[in-house]
């Protein structure tokens, strides 16, 4: 019989603790200055637990970046699917994805700060992994845009890859600005502002019928 300590649910909970602890510490001190001991202490686990889950600090950070972006990707996909299931259009789905992105960033602001910073670095061991998982998140938005063009809800002139990247980037940068410089604003307020940008710049007018 598998002990509670080693069940998949228990290991997922431990990794979630390590994720939160590592991104918070690295955001505060930087990757090089953050030790495994500090991550373990902040997470409330033994140092050996860190190495049980990850072979090294570099692997830990790489996997945490992957974990975080995959969580964001899942949230975006769920928002789009829920909107479609409720009878909403593709622009409605994009709007729901913007809100899902803001909710994620509201929960994990330190992770978002690190993610954006790491995207601009080229000398990290995890750079290739980060680019791959980033594309997974953008691809979810691309799928909705392509469906909108195919269904004539969106203009066929839309550059789908660039527009998808721009929407993801808009949410990330706007949310970081919100957290750093306008924390008095509510999530609904920020979402409303981005929703207006979406309606004006992406929705626009579909194809002539």
Short mmCIF file of C-alpha atoms in Angstrom, two decimals:
data_model
loop_
_atom_site.label_atom_id
_atom_site.label_comp_id
_atom_site.label_asym_id
_atom_site.label_seq_id
_atom_site.Cartn_x
_atom_site.Cartn_y
_atom_site.Cartn_z
CA UNK A 1 0.00 0.00 0.00
CA UNK A 2 1.36 3.43 -0.96
CA UNK A 3 1.94 5.75 1.96
CA UNK A 4 0.28 9.18 2.09
CA UNK A 5 3.71 10.74 1.83
CA UNK A 6 4.32 9.37 -1.64
CA UNK A 7 0.86 9.54 -3.23
CA UNK A 8 0.57 11.57 -6.44
CA UNK A 9 -1.67 14.05 -4.63
CA UNK A 10 0.88 14.50 -1.85
CA UNK A 11 3.73 14.98 -4.32
CA UNK A 12 1.69 17.53 -6.28
CA UNK A 13 1.00 19.45 -3.07
CA UNK A 14 4.71 19.41 -2.22
CA UNK A 15 5.67 20.67 -5.67
CA UNK A 16 3.08 23.42 -5.36
CA UNK A 17 4.65 24.52 -2.06
CA UNK A 18 8.11 24.48 -3.66
CA UNK A 19 6.78 26.43 -6.64
CA UNK A 20 5.37 29.19 -4.47
CA UNK A 21 8.43 29.33 -2.23
CA UNK A 22 10.97 29.33 -5.06
CA UNK A 23 9.33 31.96 -7.23
CA UNK A 24 8.83 34.26 -4.24
CA UNK A 25 12.44 33.95 -3.08
CA UNK A 26 13.93 34.23 -6.55
CA UNK A 27 11.82 37.30 -7.25
CA UNK A 28 13.12 38.83 -4.01
CA UNK A 29 16.79 37.81 -4.20
CA UNK A 30 17.56 36.56 -7.69
CA UNK A 31 18.31 33.02 -8.82
CA UNK A 32 22.00 32.95 -7.91
CA UNK A 33 21.45 34.29 -4.39
CA UNK A 34 18.63 31.89 -3.54
CA UNK A 35 19.71 28.63 -1.92
CA UNK A 36 17.98 25.26 -1.83
CA UNK A 37 17.97 25.51 1.97
CA UNK A 38 16.02 28.78 1.79
CA UNK A 39 13.51 27.31 -0.64
CA UNK A 40 12.98 24.30 1.60
CA UNK A 41 12.60 26.47 4.70
CA UNK A 42 10.12 28.81 2.99
CA UNK A 43 8.14 25.82 1.71
CA UNK A 44 8.14 24.16 5.12
CA UNK A 45 9.83 20.98 3.92
CA UNK A 46 13.16 19.26 4.52
CA UNK A 47 16.08 20.06 2.21
CA UNK A 48 16.12 16.40 1.16
CA UNK A 49 12.55 16.77 -0.07
CA UNK A 50 13.71 19.33 -2.61
CA UNK A 51 16.33 16.96 -4.00
CA UNK A 52 13.82 14.09 -3.92
CA UNK A 53 11.66 16.08 -6.34
CA UNK A 54 14.44 17.83 -8.31
CA UNK A 55 18.04 16.88 -9.06
CA UNK A 56 19.36 20.44 -8.73
CA UNK A 57 18.34 24.05 -8.17
CA UNK A 58 18.56 24.66 -11.92
CA UNK A 59 16.22 21.74 -12.62
CA UNK A 60 13.90 23.00 -9.88
CA UNK A 61 13.64 26.43 -11.47
CA UNK A 62 13.24 25.05 -14.98
CA UNK A 63 10.45 22.76 -13.88
CA UNK A 64 8.80 25.51 -11.89
CA UNK A 65 8.75 27.75 -14.96
CA UNK A 66 7.23 24.89 -16.91
CA UNK A 67 4.72 24.19 -14.15
CA UNK A 68 3.65 27.82 -13.91
CA UNK A 69 3.16 28.36 -17.65
CA UNK A 70 1.33 25.06 -17.99
CA UNK A 71 -1.01 26.16 -15.20
CA UNK A 72 -1.64 29.42 -17.05
CA UNK A 73 -2.21 27.54 -20.32
CA UNK A 74 -4.73 25.25 -18.65
CA UNK A 75 -6.58 28.24 -17.18
CA UNK A 76 -6.74 29.93 -20.59
CA UNK A 77 -8.00 26.79 -22.29
CA UNK A 78 -10.61 26.18 -19.60
CA UNK A 79 -11.90 29.76 -19.93
CA UNK A 80 -12.24 29.42 -23.71
CA UNK A 81 -13.96 26.04 -23.50
CA UNK A 82 -16.36 27.18 -20.79
CA UNK A 83 -17.33 30.22 -22.86
CA UNK A 84 -17.89 28.11 -25.97
CA UNK A 85 -19.93 25.64 -23.93
CA UNK A 86 -22.13 28.49 -22.76
CA UNK A 87 -22.84 29.61 -26.32
CA UNK A 88 -20.42 32.54 -26.39
CA UNK A 89 -18.57 33.65 -29.51
CA UNK A 90 -14.84 33.71 -30.15
CA UNK A 91 -14.43 37.30 -29.00
CA UNK A 92 -16.25 36.33 -25.79
CA UNK A 93 -13.78 33.47 -25.40
CA UNK A 94 -10.82 35.82 -25.87
CA UNK A 95 -12.29 38.16 -23.28
CA UNK A 96 -12.73 35.25 -20.85
CA UNK A 97 -9.11 34.27 -21.45
CA UNK A 98 -7.96 37.80 -20.63
CA UNK A 99 -9.80 37.56 -17.32
CA UNK A 100 -8.36 34.09 -16.65
CA UNK A 101 -4.88 35.45 -17.28
CA UNK A 102 -5.44 38.33 -14.88
CA UNK A 103 -6.76 35.95 -12.23
CA UNK A 104 -3.66 33.77 -12.60
CA UNK A 105 -1.34 36.76 -12.31
CA UNK A 106 -3.30 38.03 -9.31
CA UNK A 107 -2.59 34.69 -7.60
CA UNK A 108 1.05 34.42 -8.73
CA UNK A 109 2.48 37.93 -9.27
CA UNK A 110 6.04 36.88 -8.35
CA UNK A 111 5.96 34.07 -10.91
CA UNK A 112 4.73 36.43 -13.62
CA UNK A 113 7.50 38.89 -12.84
CA UNK A 114 10.10 36.14 -13.16
CA UNK A 115 8.56 34.70 -16.29
CA UNK A 116 8.60 38.02 -18.13
CA UNK A 117 12.18 38.71 -17.02
CA UNK A 118 13.41 35.27 -18.08
CA UNK A 119 11.85 35.56 -21.54
CA UNK A 120 14.41 38.25 -22.34
CA UNK A 121 17.45 36.28 -21.17
CA UNK A 122 19.38 34.12 -23.61
CA UNK A 123 22.06 32.61 -21.37
CA UNK A 124 19.94 30.41 -19.13
CA UNK A 125 19.93 26.61 -19.16
CA UNK A 126 16.14 26.61 -19.22
CA UNK A 127 15.74 29.07 -22.12
CA UNK A 128 14.65 26.44 -24.66
CA UNK A 129 12.12 24.97 -22.23
CA UNK A 130 10.70 28.40 -21.49
CA UNK A 131 10.22 29.17 -25.19
CA UNK A 132 8.43 25.86 -25.72
CA UNK A 133 5.97 26.31 -22.85
CA UNK A 134 5.44 29.97 -23.80
CA UNK A 135 4.38 28.81 -27.25
CA UNK A 136 1.89 26.42 -25.64
CA UNK A 137 0.14 29.34 -23.96
CA UNK A 138 0.15 31.44 -27.12
CA UNK A 139 -1.13 28.50 -29.18
CA UNK A 140 -4.32 28.35 -27.11
CA UNK A 141 -5.07 31.95 -28.10
CA UNK A 142 -4.11 31.24 -31.71
CA UNK A 143 -6.67 28.42 -31.85
CA UNK A 144 -9.48 30.76 -30.79
CA UNK A 145 -8.39 33.44 -33.26
CA UNK A 146 -8.22 30.96 -36.14
CA UNK A 147 -11.67 29.64 -35.28
CA UNK A 148 -13.00 33.20 -35.21
CA UNK A 149 -11.55 33.88 -38.67
CA UNK A 150 -12.92 30.59 -40.05
CA UNK A 151 -16.37 31.36 -38.65
CA UNK A 152 -16.19 34.92 -40.06
CA UNK A 153 -16.52 36.47 -36.61
CA UNK A 154 -13.06 37.97 -37.01
CA UNK A 155 -11.42 39.58 -40.01
CA UNK A 156 -9.39 37.32 -42.28
CA UNK A 157 -6.75 40.07 -42.32
CA UNK A 158 -5.75 39.31 -38.72
CA UNK A 159 -2.14 38.12 -38.33
CA UNK A 160 -3.02 35.23 -36.02
CA UNK A 161 0.43 34.38 -34.54
CA UNK A 162 1.35 38.01 -33.91
CA UNK A 163 -2.09 38.92 -32.55
CA UNK A 164 -2.06 35.95 -30.18
CA UNK A 165 1.39 36.89 -28.88
CA UNK A 166 0.27 40.52 -28.55
CA UNK A 167 -2.79 39.56 -26.50
CA UNK A 168 -0.76 37.39 -24.14
CA UNK A 169 1.86 40.11 -23.83
CA UNK A 170 -0.80 42.76 -23.23
CA UNK A 171 -2.21 40.82 -20.30
CA UNK A 172 1.22 40.13 -18.78
CA UNK A 173 2.52 43.68 -19.04
CA UNK A 174 -0.75 45.34 -18.02
CA UNK A 175 -1.07 43.05 -15.02
CA UNK A 176 2.49 43.70 -13.88
CA UNK A 177 1.90 47.44 -14.19
CA UNK A 178 -1.32 47.01 -12.21
CA UNK A 179 0.42 45.14 -9.41
CA UNK A 180 3.46 47.41 -9.26
CA UNK A 181 2.02 50.87 -9.87
CA UNK A 182 -1.79 50.76 -9.63
CA UNK A 183 -2.57 48.22 -6.89
CA UNK A 184 -5.62 50.22 -5.80
CA UNK A 185 -7.43 49.19 -8.99
CA UNK A 186 -9.66 46.14 -8.86
CA UNK A 187 -9.31 43.12 -11.12
CA UNK A 188 -12.69 43.99 -12.66
CA UNK A 189 -11.42 47.47 -13.45
CA UNK A 190 -8.27 46.19 -15.16
CA UNK A 191 -10.22 43.53 -17.03
CA UNK A 192 -12.69 46.14 -18.23
CA UNK A 193 -9.91 48.30 -19.67
CA UNK A 194 -8.31 45.38 -21.50
CA UNK A 195 -11.70 44.20 -22.70
CA UNK A 196 -12.22 47.56 -24.42
CA UNK A 197 -8.88 47.17 -26.17
CA UNK A 198 -9.88 43.69 -27.31
CA UNK A 199 -13.22 44.88 -28.64
CA UNK A 200 -11.68 47.82 -30.47
CA UNK A 201 -8.54 46.24 -31.88
CA UNK A 202 -9.31 42.57 -32.41
CA UNK A 203 -13.07 42.22 -32.69
CA UNK A 204 -13.65 45.05 -35.11
CA UNK A 205 -15.62 44.07 -38.15
CA UNK A 206 -15.63 40.57 -39.55
CA UNK A 207 -15.66 39.65 -43.23
CA UNK A 208 -18.21 41.10 -45.57
CA UNK A 209 -20.96 38.57 -46.02
#
